[in-house]
XYZ file of C-alpha atoms in Angstrom:
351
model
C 137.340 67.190 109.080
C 138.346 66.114 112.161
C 138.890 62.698 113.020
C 139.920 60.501 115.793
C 139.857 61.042 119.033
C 136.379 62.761 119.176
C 135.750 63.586 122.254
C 135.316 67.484 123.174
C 138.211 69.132 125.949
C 136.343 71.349 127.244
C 138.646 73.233 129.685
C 142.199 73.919 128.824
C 144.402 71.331 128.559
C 147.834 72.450 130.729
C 150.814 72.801 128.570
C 154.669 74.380 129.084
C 157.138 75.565 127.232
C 158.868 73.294 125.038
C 162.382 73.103 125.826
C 164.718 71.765 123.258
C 168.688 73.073 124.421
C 168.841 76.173 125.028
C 165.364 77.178 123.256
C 162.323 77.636 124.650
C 158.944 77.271 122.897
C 155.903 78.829 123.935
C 153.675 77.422 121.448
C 152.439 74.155 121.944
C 151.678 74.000 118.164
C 154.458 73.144 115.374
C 154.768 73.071 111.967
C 156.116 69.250 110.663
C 158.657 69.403 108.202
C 157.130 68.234 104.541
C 159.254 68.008 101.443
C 157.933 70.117 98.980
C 155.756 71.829 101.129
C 157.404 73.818 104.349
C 159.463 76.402 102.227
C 160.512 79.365 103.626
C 157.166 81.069 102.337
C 155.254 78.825 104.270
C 157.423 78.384 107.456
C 156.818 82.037 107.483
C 153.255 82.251 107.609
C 152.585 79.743 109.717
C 154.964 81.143 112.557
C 153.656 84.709 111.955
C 150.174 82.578 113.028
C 151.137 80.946 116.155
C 153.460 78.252 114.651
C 156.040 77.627 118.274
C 158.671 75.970 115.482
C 158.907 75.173 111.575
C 161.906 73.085 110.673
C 162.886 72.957 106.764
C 161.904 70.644 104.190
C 164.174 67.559 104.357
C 167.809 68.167 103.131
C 169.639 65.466 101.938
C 172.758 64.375 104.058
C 175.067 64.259 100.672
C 176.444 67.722 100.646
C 177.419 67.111 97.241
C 174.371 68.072 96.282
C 173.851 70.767 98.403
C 174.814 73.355 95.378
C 171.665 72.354 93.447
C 168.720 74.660 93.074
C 166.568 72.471 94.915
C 168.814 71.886 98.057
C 169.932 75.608 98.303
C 166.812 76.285 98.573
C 166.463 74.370 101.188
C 169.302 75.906 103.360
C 169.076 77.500 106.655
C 167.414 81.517 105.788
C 169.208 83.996 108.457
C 166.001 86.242 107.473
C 163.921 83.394 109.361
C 162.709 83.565 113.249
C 164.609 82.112 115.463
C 165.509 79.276 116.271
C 165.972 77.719 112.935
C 165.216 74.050 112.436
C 167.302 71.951 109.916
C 165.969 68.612 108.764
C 168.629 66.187 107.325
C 167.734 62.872 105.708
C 170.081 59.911 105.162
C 171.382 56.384 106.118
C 175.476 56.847 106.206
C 176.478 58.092 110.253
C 179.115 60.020 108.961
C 177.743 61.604 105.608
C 174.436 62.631 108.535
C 177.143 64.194 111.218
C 179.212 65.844 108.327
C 175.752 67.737 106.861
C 174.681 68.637 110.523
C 178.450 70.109 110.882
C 177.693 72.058 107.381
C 174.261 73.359 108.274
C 175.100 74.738 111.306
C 178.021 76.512 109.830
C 174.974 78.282 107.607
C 172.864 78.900 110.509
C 171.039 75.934 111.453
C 170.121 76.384 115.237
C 168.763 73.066 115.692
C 169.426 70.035 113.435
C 166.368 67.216 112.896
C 167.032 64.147 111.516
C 164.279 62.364 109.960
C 163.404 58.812 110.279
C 159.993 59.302 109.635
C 159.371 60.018 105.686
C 157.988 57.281 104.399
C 158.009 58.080 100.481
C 159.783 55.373 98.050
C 162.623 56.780 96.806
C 164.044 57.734 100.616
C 163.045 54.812 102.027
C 164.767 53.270 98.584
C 168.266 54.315 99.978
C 167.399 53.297 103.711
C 166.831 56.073 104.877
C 163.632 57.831 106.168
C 161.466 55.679 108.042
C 162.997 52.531 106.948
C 165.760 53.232 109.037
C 163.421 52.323 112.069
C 164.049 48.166 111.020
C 167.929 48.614 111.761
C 167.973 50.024 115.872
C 171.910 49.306 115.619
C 172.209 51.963 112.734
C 169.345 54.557 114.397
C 172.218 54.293 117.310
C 175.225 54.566 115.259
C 173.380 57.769 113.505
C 172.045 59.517 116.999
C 175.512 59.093 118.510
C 177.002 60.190 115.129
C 174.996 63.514 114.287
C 174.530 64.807 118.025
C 178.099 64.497 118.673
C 179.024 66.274 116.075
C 177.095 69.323 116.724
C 177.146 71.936 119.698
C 173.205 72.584 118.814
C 170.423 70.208 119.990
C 169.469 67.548 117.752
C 165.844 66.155 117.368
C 164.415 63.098 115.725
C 161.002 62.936 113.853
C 159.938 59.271 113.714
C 157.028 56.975 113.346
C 155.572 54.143 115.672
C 157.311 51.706 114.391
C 157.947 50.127 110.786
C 154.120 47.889 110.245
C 151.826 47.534 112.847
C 153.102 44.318 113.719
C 155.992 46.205 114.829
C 155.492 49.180 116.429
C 159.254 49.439 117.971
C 158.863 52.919 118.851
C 159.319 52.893 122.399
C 162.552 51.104 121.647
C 163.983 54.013 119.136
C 162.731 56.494 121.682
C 164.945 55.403 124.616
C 167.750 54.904 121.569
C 167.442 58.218 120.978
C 167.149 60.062 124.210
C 170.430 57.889 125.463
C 172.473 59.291 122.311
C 171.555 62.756 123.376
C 168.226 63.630 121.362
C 166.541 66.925 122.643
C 163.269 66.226 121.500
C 161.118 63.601 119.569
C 158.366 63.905 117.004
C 156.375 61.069 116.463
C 153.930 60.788 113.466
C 151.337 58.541 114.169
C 151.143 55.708 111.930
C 154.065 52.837 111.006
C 155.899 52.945 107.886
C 154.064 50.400 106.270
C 150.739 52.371 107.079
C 152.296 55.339 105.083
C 148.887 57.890 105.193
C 146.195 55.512 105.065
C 143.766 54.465 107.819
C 143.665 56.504 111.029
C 146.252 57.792 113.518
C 146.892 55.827 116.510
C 148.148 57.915 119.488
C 149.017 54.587 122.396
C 152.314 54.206 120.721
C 153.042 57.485 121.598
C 151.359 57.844 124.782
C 153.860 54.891 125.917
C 156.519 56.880 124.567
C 156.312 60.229 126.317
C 155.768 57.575 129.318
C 159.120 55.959 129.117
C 161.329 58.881 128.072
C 161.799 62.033 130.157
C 162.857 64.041 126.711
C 159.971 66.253 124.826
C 157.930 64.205 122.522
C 156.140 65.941 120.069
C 152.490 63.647 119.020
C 151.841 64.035 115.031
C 148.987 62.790 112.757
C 145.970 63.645 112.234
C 145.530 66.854 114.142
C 142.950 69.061 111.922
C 141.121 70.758 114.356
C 140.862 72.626 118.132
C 138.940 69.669 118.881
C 141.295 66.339 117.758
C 144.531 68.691 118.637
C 143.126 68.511 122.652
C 142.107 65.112 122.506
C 145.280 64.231 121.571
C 147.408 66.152 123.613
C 144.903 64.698 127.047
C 145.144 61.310 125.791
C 149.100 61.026 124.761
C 150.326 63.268 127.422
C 153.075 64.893 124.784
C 154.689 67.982 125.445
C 153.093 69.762 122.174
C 151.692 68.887 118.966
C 153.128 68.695 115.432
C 150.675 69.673 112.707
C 151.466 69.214 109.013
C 148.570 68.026 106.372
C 146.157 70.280 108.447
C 147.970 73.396 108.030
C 148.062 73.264 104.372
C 145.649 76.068 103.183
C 144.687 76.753 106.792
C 147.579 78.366 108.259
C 145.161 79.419 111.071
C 145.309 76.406 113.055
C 148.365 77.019 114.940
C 146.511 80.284 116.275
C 143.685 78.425 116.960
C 144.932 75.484 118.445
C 146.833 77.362 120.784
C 144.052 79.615 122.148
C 141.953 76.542 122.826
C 144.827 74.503 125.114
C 144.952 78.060 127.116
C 141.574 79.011 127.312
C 139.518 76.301 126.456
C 137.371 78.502 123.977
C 136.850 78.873 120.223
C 138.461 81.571 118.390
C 136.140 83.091 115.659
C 137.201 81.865 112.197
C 139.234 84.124 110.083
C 137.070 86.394 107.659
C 137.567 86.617 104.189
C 139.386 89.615 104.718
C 142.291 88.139 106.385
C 142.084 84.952 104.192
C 143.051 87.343 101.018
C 145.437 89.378 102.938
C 147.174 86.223 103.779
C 146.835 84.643 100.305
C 147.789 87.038 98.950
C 150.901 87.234 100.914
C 151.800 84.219 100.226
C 151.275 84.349 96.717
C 153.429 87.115 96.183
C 156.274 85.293 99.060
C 156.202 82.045 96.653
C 157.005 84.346 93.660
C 159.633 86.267 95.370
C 161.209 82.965 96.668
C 161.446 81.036 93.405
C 160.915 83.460 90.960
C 159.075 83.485 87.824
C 159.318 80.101 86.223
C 159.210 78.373 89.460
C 157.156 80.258 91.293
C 154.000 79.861 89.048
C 154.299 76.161 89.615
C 154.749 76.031 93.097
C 151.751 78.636 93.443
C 149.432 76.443 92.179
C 149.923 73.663 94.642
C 150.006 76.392 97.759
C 147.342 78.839 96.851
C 145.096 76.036 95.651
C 144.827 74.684 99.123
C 143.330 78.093 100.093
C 141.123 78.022 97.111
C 139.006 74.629 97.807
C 138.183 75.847 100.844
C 135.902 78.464 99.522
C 132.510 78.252 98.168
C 132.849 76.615 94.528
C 136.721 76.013 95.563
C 137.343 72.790 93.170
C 136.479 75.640 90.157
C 138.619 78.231 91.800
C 141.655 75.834 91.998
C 141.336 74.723 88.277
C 141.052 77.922 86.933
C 144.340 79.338 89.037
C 145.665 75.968 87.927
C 145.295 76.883 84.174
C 146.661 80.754 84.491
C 150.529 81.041 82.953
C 151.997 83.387 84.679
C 152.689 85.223 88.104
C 150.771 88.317 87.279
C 148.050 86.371 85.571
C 147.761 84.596 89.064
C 148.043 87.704 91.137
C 145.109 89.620 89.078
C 143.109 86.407 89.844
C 143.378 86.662 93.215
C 143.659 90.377 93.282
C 139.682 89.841 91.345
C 138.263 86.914 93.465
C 139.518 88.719 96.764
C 137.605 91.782 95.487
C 134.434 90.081 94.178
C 134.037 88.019 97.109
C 134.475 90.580 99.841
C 131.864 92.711 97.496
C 129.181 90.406 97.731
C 129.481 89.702 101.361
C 129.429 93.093 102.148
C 126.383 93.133 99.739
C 124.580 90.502 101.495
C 125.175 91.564 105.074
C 123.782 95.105 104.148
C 120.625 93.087 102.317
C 121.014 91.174 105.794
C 120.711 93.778 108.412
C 117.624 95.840 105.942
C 115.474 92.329 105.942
C-alpha cells in the first residue's frame, strides 16, 4: 500500500548516477541493508531486477566473531556484482576501523557503517542508531573507519534519535567532513523505530546542507510514493527495504517510472514462479538443508501472501519439513495456478 506522500509524478523525475568513490550507480533504486533479510540470495535477485546497490546484512565490528556461522555468512561473496557493499555495526572507533580494514581484505568494495538499526540488543551496546545521541563519538567513528580504508565509506542513519530531536542535519555535516561518500537516511528517529509514518523534511534539509549523495529511506512501496519522495526531498536516489520483501520487482519498476514517467505492466505469474522459485532453490543452496528450510519460510512466504488466498499458502509452506517438500509445493502451486489462468483466459476470449 502506498503511503505518504500521495501525490501522482506524472513526468519523470530527473535523476544521475550515483557516485560513491570511484563507483558509479545508474540505478536510482537500492536495496537497504536488513539483518536477517539481505543475504546473498536476496541481494542477488534484487540487483538482477534493477537493484543500483545491495550492501550486506549488518556485520558486527568484533572480528572475534567473525568465524561464526552466522557472521561468515555474512562476509563479502566475490561471486556478487560489483561493487560490493559491507555494513559494519558497532560503538568502539577502533574495533569499527579494524573490521573495515578486515572486510576489505575479503573483498568489501565499499564499507557502510550503520547508525541507523534501531533493534534492542544493538542499540543495547550503543551502537546502531543510538549512537546518533553521542555526535563526539559519530566523529571519532567517521574519522576512525574512513581513514582506515582506501574504499569509500557510507553511513546509513536516521533523522535523529526522538522527534524532539531530529539532529540529523548535524550528523550529516559530521559525516561528510570525516570523509563519508554517501548517506542513507531512513526516515523516522530512533525512538519512532517503525511505527507511524515516514517524514521526508529531515531529509530534504539534509541533501540541502551537504553536497555528498544522500540516499532518502522509509516508506517507499510503490512507483507512486518512490517519485513523491524523490521530488519532495531532492535526494540523489532512493533506498528501499520493507517494500522489496516478496516484491523484488520494485527496483525495476521504480526505475522505469523516474525515466519515463510510465507504468510498467506487473509481473505475470509466470515470472513470479520463475523467480520464486529461484530463490527458493538460492536460499537452499546458501544455507543448506537444516537452515535453509527455515530461512525459506520467512522469504518465500512474502511471495506467497501476495497471491490470491496467500495467508493459506504461507501456512501451509510454513508447516512443510523439508527442502524438497517445499520445492514440490511450489513446483505444484506454480503449476496449478498458471493452469487455471490459462484456463480462464481461454474461457475468457470464447465468452
Amino acid at each position: 500500500m502506498c503511503g505518504f506522500p500521495r501525490q501522482t509524478i506524472a513526468q519523470p523525475v530527473a535523476t544521475h548516477p550515483l557516485k560513491i568513490g570511484p563507483f558509479s550507480i545508474a540505478a536510482p533504486s537500492v536495496l537497504a541493508p536488513m539483518a536477517g533479510v539481505t543475504d546473498l540470495p536476496f541481494r542477488t535477485i534484487c540487483r538482477a531486477l534493477g537493484a543500483g546497490l545491495a550492501p550486506s546484512e549488518m556485520l558486527t565490528a568484533d572480528t572475534q566473531l567473525w568465524h561464526t556461522h552466522k557472521s561468515r555468512q555474512r562476509l563479502p561473496n566475490l561471486t556478487e556484482t560489483q561493487p560490493r557493499s559491507v555494513q559494519i555495526v558497532g560503538a568502539d572507533p577502533v574495533q569499527l576501523a579494524d573490521a573495515a580494514r578486515r572486510g576489505v581484505a575479503l573483498g568489501a568494495q565499499i564499507i557502510d557503517i550503520n547508525m541507523g538499526c534501531p533493534a534492542k540488543k544493538v542499540c543495547r551496546k550503543a551502537a546502531g542508531s543510538a549512537l546518533l545521541a553521542d555526535e563526539a563519538l559519530v566523529t571519532k567513528i567517521l574519522s576512525a573507519v574512513v581513514n582506515a580504508v582506501e574504499v569509500p565509506v557510507t553511513l546509513k542513519i536516521r533523522t535523529g534519535t526522538c522527534p524532539q530531536n531530529r539532529n540529523g542535519v548535524r550528523i550529516a555535516r559530521i559525516a561528510e567532513d570525516a570523509g563519508i561518500q554517501a548517506l542513507a537516511v531512513h526516515g523516522r528517529t530512533r525512538a519512532c523505530r517503525f511505527n507511524g509514518n515516514a517524514e521526508y523534511d529531515t531529509i530534504a534539509a539534509m541533501v540541502a546542507r551537504v553536497s555528498i549523495p544522500v540516499l532518502a529511506n522509509g516508506d517507499i512501496r510503490c512507483v507512486e510514493s518512490a517519485a513523491a519522495v524523490l521530488h519532495h526531498t531532492g535526494a540523489a536516489g532512493l533506498m528501499i527495504g520493507r517494500g522489496a520483501q516478496g516484491n523484488p520487482w520494485l527496483f525495476r519498476e521504480i526505475n522505469h517510472y523516474l525515466r519515463h514517467g510510465t507504468k510498467l505492466p506487473q509481473p505475470d505469474l509466470q515470472e513470479i514462479f520463475t523467480v520464486l522459485r529461484a530463490h527458493l532453490r538460492a536460499v537452499h543452496h546458501h544455507y543448506g538443508e537444516h537452515l535453509g528450510v527455515r530461512i525459506a519460510r520467512k522469504h518465500i512466504g512474502w511471495y506467497l501472501v501476495r497471491l490470491p488466498n496467500g495467508e493459506v499458502l504461507r501456512q501451509q509452506f510454513n508447516a512443510l519439513p523439508g527442502c524438497g517438500t517445499q520445492i514440490d509445493f511450489v513446483e505444484t502451486l506454480s503449476h496449478q495456478t498458471l493452469s487455471a489462468t490459462i484456463l480462464k483466459k481461454r474461457r475468457d476470449e470464447a465468452a
